Amino acid sequence: MEAVHDHSHDHHVPTGIMRYVTTTNHKDIGSLYLWFSFMMFLVGGVMALVIRAELFQPGLQVVQPEFFNQMTTLHGLVMVFGAIMPAFVGFANWQIPMMIGAPDMAFPRMNNWSFWLLPPAGMLLLGSLLAPGGAGGVGWTMYAPLTIQQGMGMDMMIFAIHILGMSSIMGSINIITTILNMRAPGMTMMKMPLFVWTWLITAYLLVASMPVLAGAVTMTLTDRHFGTHFFNAAGGGDPVLYQHIFWFFGHPEVYIIAIPAFGVISEVIPTFSRKPLFGYPSMVYATGSIAILSFLVWAHHMYTVGMPVEAQLYYMFATMLIAIPTGVKVFNWVATMWKGSMSFETPMLFAQGFLFLFTIGGFTGLVLAVTPIDIQLHDTYYVVAHFHYVMVAGALFAAFAGVYYWLPKWIGKMYDEKLGKIHFWLSLTFFNITFFVQHFLGLAGMPRRIPDYALQFADWNMVSSIGAFGFGLSQVFFLYILLKAIRSGEKAPEKPWDGATTLEWTHLPTPAPYHSFETPPDLRN
Amino acid sequence: MMVFTSIQSTLGGSMKSSVGVRAFGIIMALLPAVAMAEWNLSFTPVVTILGEEIQAVHNLVMWIIVGISIVVFGAMFWSILKHRKSVGHKAANFHENTTIEIIWTVIPVVILIAMAFPATRLLLATRDSTASDMTIKATGYQWRWGYEYIDEGVKFYSTLATPRNQIDGVAEKGDTYLLEVDNPVVVPVGKKVRILTTANDVIHSWSVPGLAVKQDAIPGFIRDIAFKAEKVGTFRGQCTELCGKEHGFMPIVVEVVSEEDYEVWMQAKLAESGAPSFDPNKNFSVAELVATGEQVYNANCVACHQEGGLGMPPTFPAIKGGKIATGSMDGHLDIILNGSSKNPMMAAWGPILSDYDIAAVIAYQRNEINSNGDIIQPREISAARAN
Amino acid sequence: MKTSELNSQNNYMLRKLIVVALIMFAFGYALVPLYKKICEVTGVYDLIKPDEIVNTQVDESRTVVMEFDANTRSDIGWQLAPVDIRMDVHPGELVHATFRLTNPTTSSFDAQAIPSYGPQHAAQYVKKLECFCFTQQTINAGETREFSVVFVIDPSLPSDVGTVTLSYTMFEIEGTKTLGNQAVTDEFYEAKS
């Protein structure tokens, strides 16, 4: 983002590529994260389109089943670890120091490392496609013992996950330390913007859950090559154990993706409602309880492996409990809008899209919470639809809202409002065409991760594929909007959003200078 | 609001013709390829009492959701319409209200508790382990199901029956495309059937939506699940746990028949498993074996080794010109009977194929795909198994 | 706050969080024994330990159907099968069941049987006194051997359980096989890889 560079008044900053390789500036690193995640988002999107192209009609037309499995696997891993998580780390890097009045992140050099671990990891992940036998065709959950049968691509994926995990943990440590130690005087914990709160909680989730995933894939690796039998019944292990360890990470992971999205939405909705966030303390407590509950419900992903009825009951009740804090959040957002003075610029549109569709995702979550219903719908397209409502309409829409909201602050130029609105309506329409119909497929019993299907599923699959291509093209359009704003966007006013109340809007010029808050603002009064 | 209409449509058949969905259906029907499609909106019909109860609880939960949606989305859209700057609405400045926050925490708790009762009752009902009338073991293999009627000792394999050319789009797809097998599971109507699941290689999952059953099959362990079909009919399902390349091609077909028909079928199966299917003294000709061999190859080998034995190296080596099929007969027979110790993708076919089928497929590979000119007689396979 | 003071505070926090991450990595591994322990306590997974019998009062009024089953991997050339398929037993009664292993191959090997139960929660009520699954078994080439298991169904078995399946999956212990005839195929795949 060149505009930032123009405003750099630091004398010993290298220029060109080396500036970004050696940078320790939170804004540069934030931009790097955001661009990296957007590239991975496009790569993962192409994989999704390969999947949808194959599923356009019954029969095998585009790819062979093996490659199809590799696509579903990599699509999941790339989107989760390569696109959504780094995108929100990018937001954290840009925003957290500016929102709490800190000059930079607590560990600027570590910040540089945690970003530069990502490109090699991404390369390893995508490079696994070129390994003999291709990437692992095991699903992003990488269940044993199917992982044992895979070729070298599987090892590359495992190493990629190790590196990505390391990067996430370093990023999280940085974020936690920044938030706890670097706040400006007077910025008490309960005065922090909700985005900062959500990231604090997310960072703790990451530090606690990523190492568990690292353990699970390390066990897979040693089972594959070093004769251990963690997941092999013949050696006294149990394949089901892998699923327990994986989902002990995997369920918090869902919230690692969703919680920063809640944070962005909690900034955007009050700004465009011109009204303070309703129930700030209950938002904080709700987020905290969601985080704690997320460690207590993991086995609801694996009812069909067989477990004692007491366990099924416990997981069913615990899962239903999550509906309460999630409900509180939704109600608070609606109450924030209530009797506000709302305007609907692109960030607000995406926030409304988030609110509507994420709630639908929450509803299907409630359906899936009931164990016997979950067993019927487990591993069907219903679940695929459910988590795409949470991940795409939830996390991705929130990321779009955040980009449109903060872009003027970052680059000092406005995006084209009209094009932004078109992007929203296209995304909303095609998203629903793609994923809403997948509920029907799931109810009718179509299993996930199959390259070909019976004729009764043909109709909705074709609709879904058409929607997917529309959705994909809409995101290329988003790239155009971004580039247009960066190259020839109108100069942003000092405060383009009159309802904004956080420090980056009230205490810093637009665009934000390369070094901000070198002397912290005094917020005690 | 089309989305919302469709949510309601999943609530049951009676609402299937709601306007939004119908309009949507008409638009989509203009696409010729999907004009004859079914546009299912909800569960497949079930023939077990438990399945009906599951669907009833699902519908109940959906109605609760419709109720909550009306309140939440109603408030949301009301404020979007009325409380906007463009209509001159001035922002209020409230940001907390303890009473209302307590209310909207307590109401969901009450709703959830109300939901928990039917959910718990249903869950306990699905965990019924009272005595069953019969037990069938379903073993997941890459990529077919093996069944064993425990009491009678009848064993067979159940493999996808859809011809490869339908999958590749060369031939027209049949009505039961991908949901048809050579040997279906046959069970009597009105009897409680217990299915034990296990797997030979990786995790599979035995799932038949019409019977409302789904149970993972885990290598090294057994799990069990039961159903009692109230009506005769054919019920089709698929493996629902990713198990590798042909995961989408290992369907499950359960035929529920009358008790008399079941007896007839069982007697036939018992007779079949007793007698050898070929005359051990006969010397079969190359042509005879190759003809059967082609069928065996297309049913079992073609998915990996491809048509004409071209393979997909390195994981799936070529048969044509390959070291095994042009090498010694003993080596060829060994890898088919026992699988490969080096490449886990090559399963042992000894327990799956009959002696005659193995002889036939060897003949096909050595005389049709390659041209070695040698064959092995079925009785020699029997001899090879014995040592 | 002074910069140096802030730095030392930050570094302290860094060390703390690294320790948390390391503990969680170890926790991932700790889940392995933890899982086994939980399975043992709940009785789902007591593989190789004789049980102690608490209650030996035979409950003549109740009959439970015991089914026996065995699995062997399809690619190993030998078979384990139950001799008795089905038995009617009274809870509390001492039951002997026999499994027969036939090894028609020319290889000998060590094998381990893993028991498992249907329904799963029946595991804690099937009290095994003797079982061939308690130790590894050495199987000679061409051997046919009978293995026995002696158990008691605990009378506290929930009254709704009518049928209990005891199933063994028998595995070859890796690297104990001798005199295989895989030479040809091994050479083939070595050449390929």
CSV table of N, CA, C and O in Angstrom, one decimal, chain A residues 70-120:
chain,number,residue,atom,x,y,z
A,70,GLN,N,-7.9,-34.2,-3.2
A,70,GLN,CA,-6.8,-33.2,-2.8
A,70,GLN,C,-7.3,-31.8,-2.8
A,70,GLN,O,-6.9,-31.0,-2.0
A,71,MET,N,-8.3,-31.5,-3.8
A,71,MET,CA,-8.8,-30.2,-3.8
A,71,MET,C,-9.7,-29.9,-2.6
A,71,MET,O,-9.5,-28.8,-2.0
A,72,THR,N,-10.5,-30.8,-2.2
A,72,THR,CA,-11.3,-30.5,-1.0
A,72,THR,C,-10.4,-30.3,0.2
A,72,THR,O,-10.6,-29.4,1.1
A,73,THR,N,-9.3,-31.1,0.3
A,73,THR,CA,-8.4,-31.0,1.4
A,73,THR,C,-7.7,-29.7,1.4
A,73,THR,O,-7.7,-28.9,2.4
A,74,LEU,N,-7.1,-29.3,0.3
A,74,LEU,CA,-6.3,-28.1,0.2
A,74,LEU,C,-7.2,-26.9,0.3
A,74,LEU,O,-6.9,-25.9,0.9
A,75,HIS,N,-8.4,-26.9,-0.3
A,75,HIS,CA,-9.3,-25.8,-0.2
A,75,HIS,C,-9.6,-25.5,1.3
A,75,HIS,O,-9.5,-24.3,1.7
A,76,GLY,N,-9.9,-26.5,2.1
A,76,GLY,CA,-10.1,-26.3,3.5
A,76,GLY,C,-8.9,-25.7,4.2
A,76,GLY,O,-9.0,-24.7,4.9
A,77,LEU,N,-7.7,-26.4,4.0
A,77,LEU,CA,-6.5,-25.9,4.7
A,77,LEU,C,-6.1,-24.5,4.3
A,77,LEU,O,-5.8,-23.7,5.1
A,78,VAL,N,-6.2,-24.2,3.0
A,78,VAL,CA,-5.7,-22.9,2.5
A,78,VAL,C,-6.7,-21.8,3.0
A,78,VAL,O,-6.2,-20.8,3.5
A,79,MET,N,-8.0,-22.1,3.0
A,79,MET,CA,-8.9,-21.1,3.4
A,79,MET,C,-8.8,-20.8,4.9
A,79,MET,O,-8.8,-19.7,5.4
A,80,VAL,N,-8.7,-21.9,5.7
A,80,VAL,CA,-8.7,-21.7,7.1
A,80,VAL,C,-7.4,-21.1,7.6
A,80,VAL,O,-7.3,-20.1,8.3
A,81,PHE,N,-6.2,-21.8,7.2
A,81,PHE,CA,-4.9,-21.4,7.7
A,81,PHE,C,-4.3,-20.3,6.9
A,81,PHE,O,-3.4,-19.6,7.3
A,82,GLY,N,-4.6,-20.3,5.6
A,82,GLY,CA,-3.9,-19.3,4.7
A,82,GLY,C,-4.7,-18.1,4.4
A,82,GLY,O,-4.1,-17.0,4.2
A,83,ALA,N,-6.0,-18.1,4.5
A,83,ALA,CA,-6.8,-16.9,4.1
A,83,ALA,C,-7.4,-16.3,5.3
A,83,ALA,O,-7.0,-15.1,5.7
A,84,ILE,N,-8.3,-17.0,6.0
A,84,ILE,CA,-9.1,-16.3,7.0
A,84,ILE,C,-8.2,-15.9,8.2
A,84,ILE,O,-8.2,-14.7,8.7
A,85,MET,N,-7.4,-16.8,8.8
A,85,MET,CA,-6.7,-16.5,10.0
A,85,MET,C,-5.7,-15.4,9.7
A,85,MET,O,-5.6,-14.4,10.4
A,86,PRO,N,-4.8,-15.5,8.6
A,86,PRO,CA,-3.9,-14.3,8.4
A,86,PRO,C,-4.6,-13.0,8.1
A,86,PRO,O,-4.1,-12.0,8.5
A,87,ALA,N,-5.8,-13.1,7.5
A,87,ALA,CA,-6.5,-11.8,7.3
A,87,ALA,C,-6.8,-11.1,8.6
A,87,ALA,O,-6.6,-9.9,8.7
A,88,PHE,N,-7.3,-11.9,9.5
A,88,PHE,CA,-7.6,-11.2,10.8
A,88,PHE,C,-6.4,-10.8,11.6
A,88,PHE,O,-6.4,-9.9,12.3
A,89,VAL,N,-5.3,-11.6,11.4
A,89,VAL,CA,-4.0,-11.2,12.0
A,89,VAL,C,-3.6,-9.9,11.4
A,89,VAL,O,-3.0,-9.0,12.0
A,90,GLY,N,-3.8,-9.7,10.1
A,90,GLY,CA,-3.5,-8.5,9.4
A,90,GLY,C,-4.3,-7.3,10.0
A,90,GLY,O,-3.7,-6.2,10.3
A,91,PHE,N,-5.6,-7.5,10.2
A,91,PHE,CA,-6.4,-6.5,10.9
A,91,PHE,C,-5.8,-6.2,12.2
A,91,PHE,O,-5.7,-5.0,12.6
A,92,ALA,N,-5.5,-7.2,13.0
A,92,ALA,CA,-4.9,-7.0,14.3
A,92,ALA,C,-3.7,-6.1,14.3
A,92,ALA,O,-3.5,-5.2,15.1
A,93,ASN,N,-2.8,-6.4,13.3
A,93,ASN,CA,-1.6,-5.7,13.2
A,93,ASN,C,-1.8,-4.2,12.9
A,93,ASN,O,-1.2,-3.3,13.5
A,94,TRP,N,-2.7,-4.0,12.0
A,94,TRP,CA,-2.9,-2.6,11.6
A,94,TRP,C,-3.6,-1.9,12.8
A,94,TRP,O,-3.3,-0.8,13.1
A,95,GLN,N,-4.7,-2.5,13.3
A,95,GLN,CA,-5.6,-1.8,14.1
A,95,GLN,C,-5.2,-1.7,15.6
A,95,GLN,O,-5.5,-0.7,16.3
A,96,ILE,N,-4.8,-2.9,16.2
A,96,ILE,CA,-4.6,-2.9,17.6
A,96,ILE,C,-3.8,-1.8,18.2
A,96,ILE,O,-4.2,-1.0,19.0
A,97,PRO,N,-2.5,-1.6,17.6
A,97,PRO,CA,-1.7,-0.5,18.2
A,97,PRO,C,-2.5,0.9,18.0
A,97,PRO,O,-2.5,1.7,19.0
A,98,MET,N,-3.1,1.1,16.9
A,98,MET,CA,-3.8,2.4,16.7
A,98,MET,C,-5.0,2.5,17.6
A,98,MET,O,-5.4,3.6,18.1
A,99,MET,N,-5.6,1.4,17.9
A,99,MET,CA,-6.9,1.5,18.7
A,99,MET,C,-6.6,1.6,20.2
A,99,MET,O,-7.5,2.0,21.0
A,100,ILE,N,-5.4,1.2,20.7
A,100,ILE,CA,-5.1,1.3,22.1
A,100,ILE,C,-4.0,2.4,22.4
A,100,ILE,O,-3.6,2.5,23.5
A,101,GLY,N,-3.6,3.1,21.3
A,101,GLY,CA,-2.7,4.2,21.5
A,101,GLY,C,-1.3,3.7,21.7
A,101,GLY,O,-0.5,4.3,22.5
A,102,ALA,N,-0.9,2.6,21.1
A,102,ALA,CA,0.5,2.1,21.2
A,102,ALA,C,1.3,2.5,20.0
A,102,ALA,O,0.7,2.6,18.9
A,103,PRO,N,2.6,2.6,20.1
A,103,PRO,CA,3.4,3.0,18.9
A,103,PRO,C,3.6,1.9,17.9
A,103,PRO,O,3.7,2.1,16.7
A,104,ASP,N,3.6,0.6,18.4
A,104,ASP,CA,3.8,-0.5,17.5
A,104,ASP,C,3.4,-1.8,18.3
A,104,ASP,O,2.9,-1.7,19.4
A,105,MET,N,3.6,-3.0,17.7
A,105,MET,CA,3.4,-4.2,18.5
A,105,MET,C,4.5,-4.4,19.5
A,105,MET,O,5.6,-3.7,19.4
A,106,ALA,N,4.3,-5.2,20.5
A,106,ALA,CA,5.3,-5.4,21.5
A,106,ALA,C,6.6,-5.9,21.0
A,106,ALA,O,7.6,-5.6,21.5
A,107,PHE,N,6.5,-6.9,20.1
A,107,PHE,CA,7.8,-7.5,19.6
A,107,PHE,C,7.8,-7.3,18.1
A,107,PHE,O,7.5,-8.2,17.3
A,108,PRO,N,8.3,-6.1,17.6
A,108,PRO,CA,8.3,-5.9,16.2
A,108,PRO,C,9.1,-6.9,15.4
A,108,PRO,O,8.6,-7.3,14.3
A,109,ARG,N,10.2,-7.3,15.9
A,109,ARG,CA,11.0,-8.2,15.1
A,109,ARG,C,10.3,-9.6,15.0
A,109,ARG,O,10.3,-10.2,13.9
A,110,MET,N,9.8,-10.1,16.1
A,110,MET,CA,9.0,-11.3,16.0
A,110,MET,C,7.9,-11.2,15.1
A,110,MET,O,7.5,-12.2,14.4
A,111,ASN,N,7.3,-10.0,15.0
A,111,ASN,CA,6.2,-9.8,14.2
A,111,ASN,C,6.6,-10.0,12.7
A,111,ASN,O,5.9,-10.7,11.9
A,112,ASN,N,7.8,-9.5,12.4
A,112,ASN,CA,8.3,-9.8,11.0
A,112,ASN,C,8.5,-11.3,10.8
A,112,ASN,O,8.0,-11.8,9.7
A,113,TRP,N,9.1,-12.0,11.7
A,113,TRP,CA,9.2,-13.4,11.5
A,113,TRP,C,7.9,-14.1,11.4
A,113,TRP,O,7.7,-15.0,10.5
A,114,SER,N,6.9,-13.7,12.2
A,114,SER,CA,5.7,-14.5,12.2
A,114,SER,C,5.0,-14.3,10.8
A,114,SER,O,4.4,-15.2,10.3
A,115,PHE,N,5.2,-13.1,10.2
A,115,PHE,CA,4.6,-13.0,8.8
A,115,PHE,C,5.5,-13.9,7.9
A,115,PHE,O,4.9,-14.6,7.1
A,116,TRP,N,6.8,-13.7,7.9
A,116,TRP,CA,7.6,-14.3,6.8
A,116,TRP,C,7.7,-15.8,6.9
A,116,TRP,O,8.3,-16.5,6.1
A,117,LEU,N,7.1,-16.4,8.0
A,117,LEU,CA,7.0,-17.9,8.0
A,117,LEU,C,5.9,-18.3,7.1
A,117,LEU,O,5.8,-19.4,6.6
A,118,LEU,N,4.9,-17.4,6.8
A,118,LEU,CA,3.7,-17.8,6.1
A,118,LEU,C,4.0,-18.2,4.6
A,118,LEU,O,3.5,-19.2,4.1
A,119,PRO,N,4.8,-17.3,3.9
A,119,PRO,CA,5.0,-17.7,2.5
A,119,PRO,C,5.6,-19.1,2.2
A,119,PRO,O,5.1,-19.8,1.4
A,120,PRO,N,6.7,-19.4,3.0
A,120,PRO,CA,7.2,-20.8,2.8
A,120,PRO,C,6.1,-21.8,3.2
A,120,PRO,O,6.0,-22.9,2.5
